[in-house]
């Protein structure tokens, strides 16, 4: 069982930056692949970024590639999402998720993740 708590959301102007954190409970955090997803009002939840158990492999949605960076600190049981050059279309509730994944094929699929945080709101004003 893994419990996830996101933090770091807020209101920022376009072009600004935010850093989201996701703190995980449990002693097996380093076994899990971690993902960030987001959901805007009236839209489906979409993949943002993912990182494998060691941090050696990362994956990004095309819409955030070059602007967002996912990282993890297994000693601190925390995964991060650094968001730069934010745009109004990045406005959404951001969720972190955890899964025991063995192949990268599943990293972008929300259905592959067993554990989810409660979400943190990110609002980017124009």
PDB file of C-alpha atoms in Angstrom:
ATOM      1  CA  UNK A   1       0.000   0.000   0.000  1.00  0.00           C
ATOM      2  CA  UNK A   2       1.288   3.428  -0.956  1.00  0.00           C
ATOM      3  CA  UNK A   3      -0.179   6.760   0.106  1.00  0.00           C
ATOM      4  CA  UNK A   4       0.644   9.826  -1.935  1.00  0.00           C
ATOM      5  CA  UNK A   5       0.339  13.499  -0.987  1.00  0.00           C
ATOM      6  CA  UNK A   6       0.950  16.248  -3.534  1.00  0.00           C
ATOM      7  CA  UNK A   7       1.950  19.807  -2.733  1.00  0.00           C
ATOM      8  CA  UNK A   8       3.322  22.886  -4.459  1.00  0.00           C
ATOM      9  CA  UNK A   9       0.405  23.917  -6.611  1.00  0.00           C
ATOM     10  CA  UNK A  10      -0.812  27.483  -6.839  1.00  0.00           C
ATOM     11  CA  UNK A  11      -1.462  30.488  -9.030  1.00  0.00           C
ATOM     12  CA  UNK A  12       1.289  31.692 -11.341  1.00  0.00           C
ATOM     13  CA  UNK A  13       1.510  34.011 -14.322  1.00  0.00           C
ATOM     14  CA  UNK A  14       2.236  32.690 -17.778  1.00  0.00           C
ATOM     15  CA  UNK A  15       5.950  32.147 -18.225  1.00  0.00           C
ATOM     16  CA  UNK A  16       6.446  31.440 -14.550  1.00  0.00           C
ATOM     17  CA  UNK A  17       7.520  28.282 -12.749  1.00  0.00           C
ATOM     18  CA  UNK A  18       6.221  25.927 -10.090  1.00  0.00           C
ATOM     19  CA  UNK A  19       7.646  22.829  -8.478  1.00  0.00           C
ATOM     20  CA  UNK A  20       5.249  20.104  -7.459  1.00  0.00           C
ATOM     21  CA  UNK A  21       6.184  17.522  -4.863  1.00  0.00           C
ATOM     22  CA  UNK A  22       4.625  14.161  -4.135  1.00  0.00           C
ATOM     23  CA  UNK A  23       5.503  12.540  -0.825  1.00  0.00           C
ATOM     24  CA  UNK A  24       4.961   8.803  -0.572  1.00  0.00           C
ATOM     25  CA  UNK A  25       4.506   6.596   2.436  1.00  0.00           C
ATOM     26  CA  UNK A  26       5.865   3.081   2.645  1.00  0.00           C
ATOM     27  CA  UNK A  27       9.275   1.490   2.622  1.00  0.00           C
ATOM     28  CA  UNK A  28       9.048   0.218  -0.945  1.00  0.00           C
ATOM     29  CA  UNK A  29       8.830   3.580  -2.706  1.00  0.00           C
ATOM     30  CA  UNK A  30      11.976   2.850  -4.708  1.00  0.00           C
ATOM     31  CA  UNK A  31      10.247  -0.149  -6.307  1.00  0.00           C
ATOM     32  CA  UNK A  32       7.559   1.977  -7.937  1.00  0.00           C
ATOM     33  CA  UNK A  33       7.414   3.837 -11.181  1.00  0.00           C
ATOM     34  CA  UNK A  34       5.913   7.280 -10.595  1.00  0.00           C
ATOM     35  CA  UNK A  35       3.783   9.372 -12.872  1.00  0.00           C
ATOM     36  CA  UNK A  36       2.227  12.806 -13.032  1.00  0.00           C
ATOM     37  CA  UNK A  37      -1.138  13.285 -14.681  1.00  0.00           C
ATOM     38  CA  UNK A  38      -3.418  16.293 -14.951  1.00  0.00           C
ATOM     39  CA  UNK A  39      -7.077  16.980 -15.478  1.00  0.00           C
ATOM     40  CA  UNK A  40      -8.545  20.265 -16.629  1.00  0.00           C
ATOM     41  CA  UNK A  41     -12.230  21.115 -16.167  1.00  0.00           C
ATOM     42  CA  UNK A  42     -14.371  19.291 -18.690  1.00  0.00           C
ATOM     43  CA  UNK A  43     -11.445  17.255 -19.989  1.00  0.00           C
ATOM     44  CA  UNK A  44     -10.167  13.754 -19.451  1.00  0.00           C
ATOM     45  CA  UNK A  45      -7.180  13.033 -17.270  1.00  0.00           C
ATOM     46  CA  UNK A  46      -4.005  13.116 -19.330  1.00  0.00           C
ATOM     47  CA  UNK A  47      -0.451  11.909 -18.941  1.00  0.00           C
ATOM     48  CA  UNK A  48       2.199  14.524 -18.155  1.00  0.00           C
ATOM     49  CA  UNK A  49       5.404  12.750 -17.137  1.00  0.00           C
ATOM     50  CA  UNK A  50       6.711   9.522 -15.634  1.00  0.00           C
ATOM     51  CA  UNK A  51       9.915   8.188 -14.159  1.00  0.00           C
ATOM     52  CA  UNK A  52      11.088   4.646 -13.580  1.00  0.00           C
ATOM     53  CA  UNK A  53      12.033   3.200 -10.196  1.00  0.00           C
ATOM     54  CA  UNK A  54      15.668   4.291 -10.329  1.00  0.00           C
ATOM     55  CA  UNK A  55      15.161   7.659 -11.966  1.00  0.00           C
ATOM     56  CA  UNK A  56      17.215   6.565 -14.921  1.00  0.00           C
ATOM     57  CA  UNK A  57      14.396   6.768 -17.435  1.00  0.00           C
ATOM     58  CA  UNK A  58      11.895   9.570 -17.866  1.00  0.00           C
ATOM     59  CA  UNK A  59       8.953  10.068 -20.202  1.00  0.00           C
ATOM     60  CA  UNK A  60       7.035  13.198 -21.152  1.00  0.00           C
ATOM     61  CA  UNK A  61       3.935  14.218 -23.010  1.00  0.00           C
ATOM     62  CA  UNK A  62       4.772  16.182 -26.136  1.00  0.00           C
ATOM     63  CA  UNK A  63       2.914  19.185 -24.744  1.00  0.00           C
ATOM     64  CA  UNK A  64       5.334  19.564 -21.813  1.00  0.00           C
ATOM     65  CA  UNK A  65       8.580  18.247 -23.270  1.00  0.00           C
ATOM     66  CA  UNK A  66      11.382  20.759 -22.809  1.00  0.00           C
ATOM     67  CA  UNK A  67       9.430  22.703 -20.165  1.00  0.00           C
ATOM     68  CA  UNK A  68       8.747  20.147 -17.406  1.00  0.00           C
ATOM     69  CA  UNK A  69      11.217  17.906 -15.610  1.00  0.00           C
ATOM     70  CA  UNK A  70      10.338  14.912 -13.467  1.00  0.00           C
ATOM     71  CA  UNK A  71      12.771  13.649 -10.850  1.00  0.00           C
ATOM     72  CA  UNK A  72      12.758  11.547  -7.714  1.00  0.00           C
ATOM     73  CA  UNK A  73      14.624  11.184  -4.452  1.00  0.00           C
ATOM     74  CA  UNK A  74      14.232   7.635  -3.204  1.00  0.00           C
ATOM     75  CA  UNK A  75      15.918   8.458   0.101  1.00  0.00           C
ATOM     76  CA  UNK A  76      13.186  11.051   0.747  1.00  0.00           C
ATOM     77  CA  UNK A  77      10.337   9.012  -0.789  1.00  0.00           C
ATOM     78  CA  UNK A  78       9.495  11.984  -2.982  1.00  0.00           C
ATOM     79  CA  UNK A  79       8.925  12.644  -6.657  1.00  0.00           C
ATOM     80  CA  UNK A  80       9.032  16.128  -8.152  1.00  0.00           C
ATOM     81  CA  UNK A  81       7.701  17.904 -11.183  1.00  0.00           C
ATOM     82  CA  UNK A  82       9.549  21.085 -12.073  1.00  0.00           C
ATOM     83  CA  UNK A  83       7.362  23.152 -14.382  1.00  0.00           C
ATOM     84  CA  UNK A  84       8.900  26.041 -16.289  1.00  0.00           C
ATOM     85  CA  UNK A  85       7.557  28.380 -18.976  1.00  0.00           C
ATOM     86  CA  UNK A  86       4.036  27.694 -17.824  1.00  0.00           C
ATOM     87  CA  UNK A  87       1.149  28.398 -20.153  1.00  0.00           C
ATOM     88  CA  UNK A  88      -2.537  29.000 -19.432  1.00  0.00           C
ATOM     89  CA  UNK A  89      -3.293  25.624 -21.027  1.00  0.00           C
ATOM     90  CA  UNK A  90      -1.270  23.968 -18.248  1.00  0.00           C
ATOM     91  CA  UNK A  91      -4.036  24.922 -15.815  1.00  0.00           C
ATOM     92  CA  UNK A  92      -5.374  21.730 -14.240  1.00  0.00           C
ATOM     93  CA  UNK A  93      -5.435  19.580 -11.144  1.00  0.00           C
ATOM     94  CA  UNK A  94      -2.177  17.648 -11.074  1.00  0.00           C
ATOM     95  CA  UNK A  95      -2.061  14.141  -9.658  1.00  0.00           C
ATOM     96  CA  UNK A  96       0.855  11.905  -8.849  1.00  0.00           C
ATOM     97  CA  UNK A  97       0.505   8.167  -9.160  1.00  0.00           C
ATOM     98  CA  UNK A  98       2.508   5.048  -8.368  1.00  0.00           C
ATOM     99  CA  UNK A  99       2.685   1.670 -10.028  1.00  0.00           C
ATOM    100  CA  UNK A 100       4.806  -1.443 -10.187  1.00  0.00           C
ATOM    101  CA  UNK A 101       5.596  -1.332 -13.902  1.00  0.00           C
ATOM    102  CA  UNK A 102       8.056  -3.541 -15.721  1.00  0.00           C
ATOM    103  CA  UNK A 103       7.784  -2.155 -19.243  1.00  0.00           C
ATOM    104  CA  UNK A 104       7.799   1.448 -20.421  1.00  0.00           C
ATOM    105  CA  UNK A 105       4.758   0.812 -22.625  1.00  0.00           C
ATOM    106  CA  UNK A 106       2.480   1.292 -19.650  1.00  0.00           C
ATOM    107  CA  UNK A 107       4.036   4.446 -18.214  1.00  0.00           C
ATOM    108  CA  UNK A 108       1.708   6.829 -20.048  1.00  0.00           C
ATOM    109  CA  UNK A 109      -1.484   4.910 -19.226  1.00  0.00           C
ATOM    110  CA  UNK A 110      -3.451   6.105 -16.202  1.00  0.00           C
ATOM    111  CA  UNK A 111      -5.103   2.701 -15.846  1.00  0.00           C
ATOM    112  CA  UNK A 112      -1.731   1.115 -15.130  1.00  0.00           C
ATOM    113  CA  UNK A 113      -1.283   3.087 -11.898  1.00  0.00           C
ATOM    114  CA  UNK A 114      -2.646   1.569  -8.701  1.00  0.00           C
ATOM    115  CA  UNK A 115      -2.158   4.440  -6.277  1.00  0.00           C
ATOM    116  CA  UNK A 116      -3.125   8.093  -6.628  1.00  0.00           C
ATOM    117  CA  UNK A 117      -2.785  11.267  -4.633  1.00  0.00           C
ATOM    118  CA  UNK A 118      -5.586  13.713  -3.988  1.00  0.00           C
ATOM    119  CA  UNK A 119      -4.312  16.258  -6.506  1.00  0.00           C
ATOM    120  CA  UNK A 120      -3.033  19.810  -6.346  1.00  0.00           C
ATOM    121  CA  UNK A 121      -4.427  22.739  -8.323  1.00  0.00           C
ATOM    122  CA  UNK A 122      -2.196  24.605 -10.759  1.00  0.00           C
ATOM    123  CA  UNK A 123      -3.608  27.779 -12.276  1.00  0.00           C
ATOM    124  CA  UNK A 124      -1.703  29.758 -14.891  1.00  0.00           C
ATOM    125  CA  UNK A 125      -3.008  33.228 -15.656  1.00  0.00           C
ATOM    126  CA  UNK A 126      -2.445  34.949 -18.969  1.00  0.00           C
TER     127      UNK A 126
END
